[in-house]
Short mmCIF file of C-alpha atoms and ligand atoms in Angstrom, two decimals:
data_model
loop_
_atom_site.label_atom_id
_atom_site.label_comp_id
_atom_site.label_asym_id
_atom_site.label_seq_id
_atom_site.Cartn_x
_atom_site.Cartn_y
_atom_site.Cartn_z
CA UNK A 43 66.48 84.65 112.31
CA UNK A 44 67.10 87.15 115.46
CA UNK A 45 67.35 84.26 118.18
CA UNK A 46 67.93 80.80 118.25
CA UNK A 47 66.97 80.15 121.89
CA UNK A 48 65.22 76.26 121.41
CA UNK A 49 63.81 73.80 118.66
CA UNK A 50 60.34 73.77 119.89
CA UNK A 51 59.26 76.91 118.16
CA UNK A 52 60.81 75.86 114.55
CA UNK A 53 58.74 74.56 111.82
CA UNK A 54 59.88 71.85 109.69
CA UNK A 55 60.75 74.49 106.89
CA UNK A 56 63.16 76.41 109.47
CA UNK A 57 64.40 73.24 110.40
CA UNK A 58 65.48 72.41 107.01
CA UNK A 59 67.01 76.03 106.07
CA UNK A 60 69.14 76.03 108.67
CA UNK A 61 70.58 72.39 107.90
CA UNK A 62 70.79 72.80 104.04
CA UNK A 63 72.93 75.84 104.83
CA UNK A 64 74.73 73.55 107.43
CA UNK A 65 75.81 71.40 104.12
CA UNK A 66 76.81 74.76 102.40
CA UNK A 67 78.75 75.47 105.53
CA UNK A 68 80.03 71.67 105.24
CA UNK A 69 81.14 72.06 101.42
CA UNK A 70 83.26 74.73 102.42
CA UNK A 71 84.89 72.69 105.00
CA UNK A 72 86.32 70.68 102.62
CA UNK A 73 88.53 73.00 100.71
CA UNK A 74 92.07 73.35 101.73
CA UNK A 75 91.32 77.14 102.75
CA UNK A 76 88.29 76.99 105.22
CA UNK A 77 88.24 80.33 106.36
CA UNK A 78 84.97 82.48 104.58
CA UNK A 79 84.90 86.78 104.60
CA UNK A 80 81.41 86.35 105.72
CA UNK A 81 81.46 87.80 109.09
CA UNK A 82 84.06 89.96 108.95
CA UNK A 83 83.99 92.86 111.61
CA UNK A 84 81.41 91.44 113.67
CA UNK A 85 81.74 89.87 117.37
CA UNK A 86 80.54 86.88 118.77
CA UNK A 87 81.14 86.35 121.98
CA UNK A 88 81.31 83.05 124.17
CA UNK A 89 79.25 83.23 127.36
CA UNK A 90 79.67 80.40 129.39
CA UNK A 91 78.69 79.80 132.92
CA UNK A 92 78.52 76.22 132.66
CA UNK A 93 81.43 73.70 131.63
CA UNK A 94 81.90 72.62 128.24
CA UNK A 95 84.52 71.55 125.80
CA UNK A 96 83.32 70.80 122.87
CA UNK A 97 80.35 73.24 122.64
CA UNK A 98 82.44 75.94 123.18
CA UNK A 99 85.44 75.06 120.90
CA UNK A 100 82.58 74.11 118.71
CA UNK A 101 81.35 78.08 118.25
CA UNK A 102 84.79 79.16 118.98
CA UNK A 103 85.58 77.03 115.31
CA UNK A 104 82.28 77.98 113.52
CA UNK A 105 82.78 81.64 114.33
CA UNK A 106 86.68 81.90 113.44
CA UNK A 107 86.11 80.01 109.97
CA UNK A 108 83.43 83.08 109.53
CA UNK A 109 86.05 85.72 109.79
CA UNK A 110 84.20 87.10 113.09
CA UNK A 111 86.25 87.91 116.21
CA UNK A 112 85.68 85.74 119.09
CA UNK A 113 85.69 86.55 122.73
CA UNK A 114 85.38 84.02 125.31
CA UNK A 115 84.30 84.88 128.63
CA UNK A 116 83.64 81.83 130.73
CA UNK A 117 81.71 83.07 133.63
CA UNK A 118 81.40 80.26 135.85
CA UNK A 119 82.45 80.73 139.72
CA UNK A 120 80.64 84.08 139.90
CA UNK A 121 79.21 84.78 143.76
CA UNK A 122 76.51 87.16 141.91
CA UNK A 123 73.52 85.48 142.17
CA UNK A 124 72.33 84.82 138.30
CA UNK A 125 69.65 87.28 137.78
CA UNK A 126 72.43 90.32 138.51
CA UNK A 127 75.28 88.21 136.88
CA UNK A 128 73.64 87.80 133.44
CA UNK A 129 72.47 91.86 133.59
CA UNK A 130 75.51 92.89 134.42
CA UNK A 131 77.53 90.56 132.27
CA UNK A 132 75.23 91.04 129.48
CA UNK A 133 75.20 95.19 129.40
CA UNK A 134 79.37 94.51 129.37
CA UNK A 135 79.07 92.66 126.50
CA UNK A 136 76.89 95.02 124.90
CA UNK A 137 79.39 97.93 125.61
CA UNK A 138 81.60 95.53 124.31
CA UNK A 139 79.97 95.76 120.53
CA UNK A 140 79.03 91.86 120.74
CA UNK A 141 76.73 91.56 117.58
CA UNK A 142 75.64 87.81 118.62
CA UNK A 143 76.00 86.29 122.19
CA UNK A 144 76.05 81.87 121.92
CA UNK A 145 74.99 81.67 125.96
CA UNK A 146 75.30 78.57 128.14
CA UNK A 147 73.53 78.81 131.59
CA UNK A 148 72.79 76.64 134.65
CA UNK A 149 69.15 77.84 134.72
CA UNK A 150 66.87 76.85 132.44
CA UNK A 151 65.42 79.81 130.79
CA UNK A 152 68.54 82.07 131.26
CA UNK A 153 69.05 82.43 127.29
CA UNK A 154 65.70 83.71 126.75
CA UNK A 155 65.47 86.04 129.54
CA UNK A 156 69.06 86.76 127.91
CA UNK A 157 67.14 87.79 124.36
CA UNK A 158 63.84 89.11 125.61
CA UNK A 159 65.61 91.39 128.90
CA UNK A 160 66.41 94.52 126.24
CA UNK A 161 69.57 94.13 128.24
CA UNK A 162 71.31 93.67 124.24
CA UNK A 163 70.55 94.43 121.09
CA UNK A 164 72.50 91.07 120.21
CA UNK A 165 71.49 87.94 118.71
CA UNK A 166 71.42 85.00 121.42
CA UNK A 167 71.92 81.52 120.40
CA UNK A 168 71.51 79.08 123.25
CA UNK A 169 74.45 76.82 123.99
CA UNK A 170 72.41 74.69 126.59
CA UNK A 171 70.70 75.78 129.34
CA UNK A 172 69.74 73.88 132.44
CA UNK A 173 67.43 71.04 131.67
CA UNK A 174 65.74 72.74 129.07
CA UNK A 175 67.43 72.74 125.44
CA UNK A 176 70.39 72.86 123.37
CA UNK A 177 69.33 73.61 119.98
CA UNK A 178 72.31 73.29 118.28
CA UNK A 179 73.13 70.12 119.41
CA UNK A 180 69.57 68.82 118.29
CA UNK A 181 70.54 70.26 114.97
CA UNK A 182 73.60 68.68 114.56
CA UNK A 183 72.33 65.25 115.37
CA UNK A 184 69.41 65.83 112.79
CA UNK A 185 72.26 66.82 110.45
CA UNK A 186 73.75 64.16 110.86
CA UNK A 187 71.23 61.54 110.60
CA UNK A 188 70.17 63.39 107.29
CA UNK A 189 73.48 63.04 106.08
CA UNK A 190 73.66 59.20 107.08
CA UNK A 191 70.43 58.42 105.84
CA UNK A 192 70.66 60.42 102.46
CA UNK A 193 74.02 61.31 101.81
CA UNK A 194 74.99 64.04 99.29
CA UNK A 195 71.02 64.30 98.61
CA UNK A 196 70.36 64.86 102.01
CA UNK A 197 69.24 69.01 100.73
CA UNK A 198 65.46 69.88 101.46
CA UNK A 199 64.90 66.76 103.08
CA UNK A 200 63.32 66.15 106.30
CA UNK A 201 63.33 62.67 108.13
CA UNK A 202 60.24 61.22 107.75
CA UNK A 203 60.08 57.89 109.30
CA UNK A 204 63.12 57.89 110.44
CA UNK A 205 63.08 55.79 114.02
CA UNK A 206 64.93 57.37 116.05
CA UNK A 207 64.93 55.57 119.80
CA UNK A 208 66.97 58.01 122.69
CA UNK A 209 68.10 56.18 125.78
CA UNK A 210 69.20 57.45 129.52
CA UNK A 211 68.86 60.20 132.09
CA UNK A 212 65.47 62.07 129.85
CA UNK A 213 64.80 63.80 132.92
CA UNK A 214 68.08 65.89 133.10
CA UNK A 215 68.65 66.07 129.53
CA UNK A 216 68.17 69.42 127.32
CA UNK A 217 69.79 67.54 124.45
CA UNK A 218 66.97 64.60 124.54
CA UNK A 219 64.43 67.45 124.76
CA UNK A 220 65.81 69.34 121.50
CA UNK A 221 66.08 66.02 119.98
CA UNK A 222 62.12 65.31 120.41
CA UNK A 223 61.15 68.63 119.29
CA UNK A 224 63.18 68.98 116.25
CA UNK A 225 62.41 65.13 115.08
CA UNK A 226 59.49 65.75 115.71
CA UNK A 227 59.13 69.04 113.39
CA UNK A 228 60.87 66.74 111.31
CA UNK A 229 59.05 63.96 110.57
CA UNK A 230 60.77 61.05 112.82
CA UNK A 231 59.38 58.70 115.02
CA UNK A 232 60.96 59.29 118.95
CA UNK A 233 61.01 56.39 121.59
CA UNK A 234 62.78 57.39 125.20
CA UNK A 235 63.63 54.72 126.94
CA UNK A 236 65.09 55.19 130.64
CA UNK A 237 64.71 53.71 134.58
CA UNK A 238 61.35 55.31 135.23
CA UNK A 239 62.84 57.61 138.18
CA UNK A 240 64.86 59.19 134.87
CA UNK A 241 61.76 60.27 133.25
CA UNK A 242 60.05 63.72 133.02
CA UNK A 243 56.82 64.12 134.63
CA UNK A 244 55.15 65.81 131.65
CA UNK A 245 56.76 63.02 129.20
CA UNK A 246 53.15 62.05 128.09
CA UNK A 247 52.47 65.43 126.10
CA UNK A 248 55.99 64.95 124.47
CA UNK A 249 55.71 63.46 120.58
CA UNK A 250 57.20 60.39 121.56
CA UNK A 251 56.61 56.69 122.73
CA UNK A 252 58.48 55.62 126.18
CA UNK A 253 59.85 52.47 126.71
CA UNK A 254 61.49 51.07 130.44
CA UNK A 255 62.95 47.93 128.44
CA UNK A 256 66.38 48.57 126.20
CA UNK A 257 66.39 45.45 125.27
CA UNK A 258 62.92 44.98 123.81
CA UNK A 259 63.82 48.84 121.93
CA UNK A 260 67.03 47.27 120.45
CA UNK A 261 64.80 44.80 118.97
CA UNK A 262 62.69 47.29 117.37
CA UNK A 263 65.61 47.71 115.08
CA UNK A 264 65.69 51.66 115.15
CA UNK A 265 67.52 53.38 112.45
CA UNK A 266 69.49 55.56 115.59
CA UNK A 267 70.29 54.74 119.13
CA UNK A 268 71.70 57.82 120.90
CA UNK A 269 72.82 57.06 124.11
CA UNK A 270 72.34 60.10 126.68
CA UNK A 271 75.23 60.59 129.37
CA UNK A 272 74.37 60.43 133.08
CA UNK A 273 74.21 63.99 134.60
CA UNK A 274 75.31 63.55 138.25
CA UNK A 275 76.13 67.22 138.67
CA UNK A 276 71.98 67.91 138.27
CA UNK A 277 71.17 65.11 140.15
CA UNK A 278 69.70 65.87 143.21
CA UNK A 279 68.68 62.35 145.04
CA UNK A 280 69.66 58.58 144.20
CA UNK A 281 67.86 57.59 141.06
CA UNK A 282 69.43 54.80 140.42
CA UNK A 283 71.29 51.81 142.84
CA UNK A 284 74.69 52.21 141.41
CA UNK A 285 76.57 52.32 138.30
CA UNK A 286 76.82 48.61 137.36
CA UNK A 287 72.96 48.03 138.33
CA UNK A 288 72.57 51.12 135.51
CA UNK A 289 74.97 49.82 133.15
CA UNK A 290 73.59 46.26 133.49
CA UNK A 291 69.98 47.57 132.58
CA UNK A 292 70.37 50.54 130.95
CA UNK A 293 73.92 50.79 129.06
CA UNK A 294 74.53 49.73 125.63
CA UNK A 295 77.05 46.84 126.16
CA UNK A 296 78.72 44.77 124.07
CA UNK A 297 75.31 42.24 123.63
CA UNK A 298 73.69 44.80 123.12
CA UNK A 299 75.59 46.82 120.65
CA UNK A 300 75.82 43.39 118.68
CA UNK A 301 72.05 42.90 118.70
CA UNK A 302 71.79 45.93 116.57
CA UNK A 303 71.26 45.90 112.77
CA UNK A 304 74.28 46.62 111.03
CA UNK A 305 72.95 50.05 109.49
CA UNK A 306 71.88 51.15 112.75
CA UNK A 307 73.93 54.48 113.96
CA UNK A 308 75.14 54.61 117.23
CA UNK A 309 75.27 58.59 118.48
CA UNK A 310 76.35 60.34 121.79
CA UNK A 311 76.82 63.80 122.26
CA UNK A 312 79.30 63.15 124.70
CA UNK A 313 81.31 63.55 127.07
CA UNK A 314 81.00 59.78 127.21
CA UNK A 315 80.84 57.74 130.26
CA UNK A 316 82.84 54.88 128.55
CA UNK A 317 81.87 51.84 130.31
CA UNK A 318 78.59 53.32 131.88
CA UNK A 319 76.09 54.70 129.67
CA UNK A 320 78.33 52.96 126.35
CA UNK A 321 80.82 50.52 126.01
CA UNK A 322 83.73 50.90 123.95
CA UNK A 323 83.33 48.58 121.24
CA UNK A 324 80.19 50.52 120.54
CA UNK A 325 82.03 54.01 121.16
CA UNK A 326 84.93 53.29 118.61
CA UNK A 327 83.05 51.31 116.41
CA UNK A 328 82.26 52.34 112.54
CA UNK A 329 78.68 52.43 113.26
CA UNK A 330 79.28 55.00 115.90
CA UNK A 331 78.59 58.78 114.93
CA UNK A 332 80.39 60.55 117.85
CA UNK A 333 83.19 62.23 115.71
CA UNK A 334 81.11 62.74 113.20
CA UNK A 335 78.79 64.30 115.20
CA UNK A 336 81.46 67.12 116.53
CA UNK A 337 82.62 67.85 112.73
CA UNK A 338 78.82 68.38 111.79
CA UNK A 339 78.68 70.73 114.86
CA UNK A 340 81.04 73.24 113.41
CA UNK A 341 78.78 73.05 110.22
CA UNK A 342 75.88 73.70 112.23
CA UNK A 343 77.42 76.82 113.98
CA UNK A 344 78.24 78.36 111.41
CA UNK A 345 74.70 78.01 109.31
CA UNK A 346 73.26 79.13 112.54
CA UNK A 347 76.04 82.56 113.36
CA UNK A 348 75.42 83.07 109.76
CA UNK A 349 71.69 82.90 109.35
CA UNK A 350 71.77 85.36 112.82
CA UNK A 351 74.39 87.89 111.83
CA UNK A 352 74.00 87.97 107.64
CA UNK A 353 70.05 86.37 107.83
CA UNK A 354 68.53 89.58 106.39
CA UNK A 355 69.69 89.49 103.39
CA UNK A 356 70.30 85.89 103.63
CA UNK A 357 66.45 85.24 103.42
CA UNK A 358 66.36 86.21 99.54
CA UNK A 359 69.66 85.48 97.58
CA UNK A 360 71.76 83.64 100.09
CA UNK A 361 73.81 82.59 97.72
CA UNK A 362 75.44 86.11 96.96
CA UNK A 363 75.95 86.94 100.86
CA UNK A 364 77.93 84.60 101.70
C1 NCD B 682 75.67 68.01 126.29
C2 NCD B 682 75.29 69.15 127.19
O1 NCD B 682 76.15 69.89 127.67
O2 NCD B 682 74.11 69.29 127.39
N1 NCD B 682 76.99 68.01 125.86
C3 NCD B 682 77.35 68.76 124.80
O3 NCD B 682 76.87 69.84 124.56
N2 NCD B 682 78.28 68.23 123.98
C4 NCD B 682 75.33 66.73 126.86
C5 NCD B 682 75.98 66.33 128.15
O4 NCD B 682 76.68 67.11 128.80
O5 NCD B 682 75.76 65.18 128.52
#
């Protein structure tokens, strides 16, 4: 693997690689030593010109427990406008001796122009960028519904018919995209459901079903509900009346939350909107996967910094590379 820029272009069988390593990755982060040799002497470096906590911790982790030394260059508040930012920044980098660059980016597109601009000779994973994807937050949900629905014979499995039903603002979310693509590559069945002004025009060409009634997807019993939090800062207009109109039709409230089945999984990728988007009983609830969610994320990370920086040889004997 050179890039890992989006989920749309993986097949199933790249889907599963990178998440049975992920439970390699996760074995190992049960001993009482969790540091590996693996990536010793190599950089990764954090590029991030959006916010984020717990993406960025997230690699910061993954790439530490590798052995690999970790810069973190948070980019945000630059005046260059992004085309000259992201040369400039990137040819640093590169000068730098960055051997994989994990980029987050207002613009939707930025990691790819990132990996394809012969700018760097690095690896670019994509951290999130604009409305577009976050791979590795698709891959950490899948890992962890895997893990929920299979447990420790979740290896080489995919997630056929697994119903999986996604909920919120679809239209500004790159994690809801990643989600469809990767389930989809998967084997699960997707239903969006959102206020129709929070839906993607080109929704109909996306493997899923789309619902405008919670309620009535509740009652469809899925085997996940991941709530999706409201992005105000890409909101451009008023698509919705107010926060307790939203909350009253579109939040997962206590009724709600209670008209679940009891096996269903409640996931977020959070930051939450407590109260808005997901009440607390649901948020701190057992059902809830939120924590679990950011431990599988360091997992992921480092399957994915290690399939990037050691894949070569990693595509034969794994086993002996790492
Ligand atoms: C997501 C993101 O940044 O896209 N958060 C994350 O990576 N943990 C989702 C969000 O911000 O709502």
């Amino acid at each position: 693997m050179r890039h890992l820029l989006d989920t749309r272009t993986l097949t199933r069988d790249d889907a599963i690689r990178i998440l049975d390593v992920a439970e390699d990755m996760a074995d190992t982060q049960e001993r009482e030593v969790k540091k590996l040799p693996t990536l010793r002497g190599r950089t990764v470096v954090n590029l991030f010109f959006e916010d984020s906590t717990r993406t960025r911790i997230s690699f910061e982790a993954a790439a530490k427990r590798l052995s690999a030394d970790l810069i973190n260059f948070s980019a945000k508040g630059s005046s260059v406008s992004k085309g000259e930012s992201l040369q400039d920044t990137a040819q640093t980098l590169e000068a730098m001796g960055a051997d994989a660059v994990v980029v987050r980016h207002g613009a939707s597109g930025a990691p790819r122009t990132l990996a394809s601009s012969g700018w760097i000779d690095a690896g670019v994973v994509n951290a999130g960028d604009g409305t577009h994807e976050h791979p590795t937050q698709a891959l950490l949900d899948a890992f962890t519904m895997r893990r929920r629905r299979y447990g420790a014979s979740s290896r080489g499995r995919d997630l056929a018919g697994y119903r999986v039903t996604i909920v919120g603002d679809v239209l500004h979310s790159r994690v809801a995209r990643s989600n469809v693509w990767l389930l989809d590559a998967l084997g699960a069945e997707v239903t969006l459901v959102a206020p129709p002004t929070l839906v993607p025009q080109d929704v109909t060409r996306w493997p899923a079903t789309i619902l405008f009634d919670l309620d009535e997807a509740i009652a469809a019993a899925p085997d996940a509900l991941m709530m999706l939090r409201i992005q105000t800062e890409r909101m451009t207009g008023s698509f919705f009346p107010n926060e307790r109109e939203y909350a009253r039709l579109w939040g997962l409230d206590p009724v709600r939350f209670r008209a679940l089945p009891s096996d269903t999984i409640v996931m977020h990728p959070g930051p939450m909107n407590r109260g808005l988007e997901i009440c607390a009983e649901a948020a701190d609830s057992a059902r809830a996967t939120v924590l679990e969610q950011v431990a599988n994320g360091v997992s992921v990370r480092m399957a994915v910094l290690y399939l990037l920086l050691a894949g070569e040889q990693a595509g034969t004997d794994s086993k002996e590379n790492r």
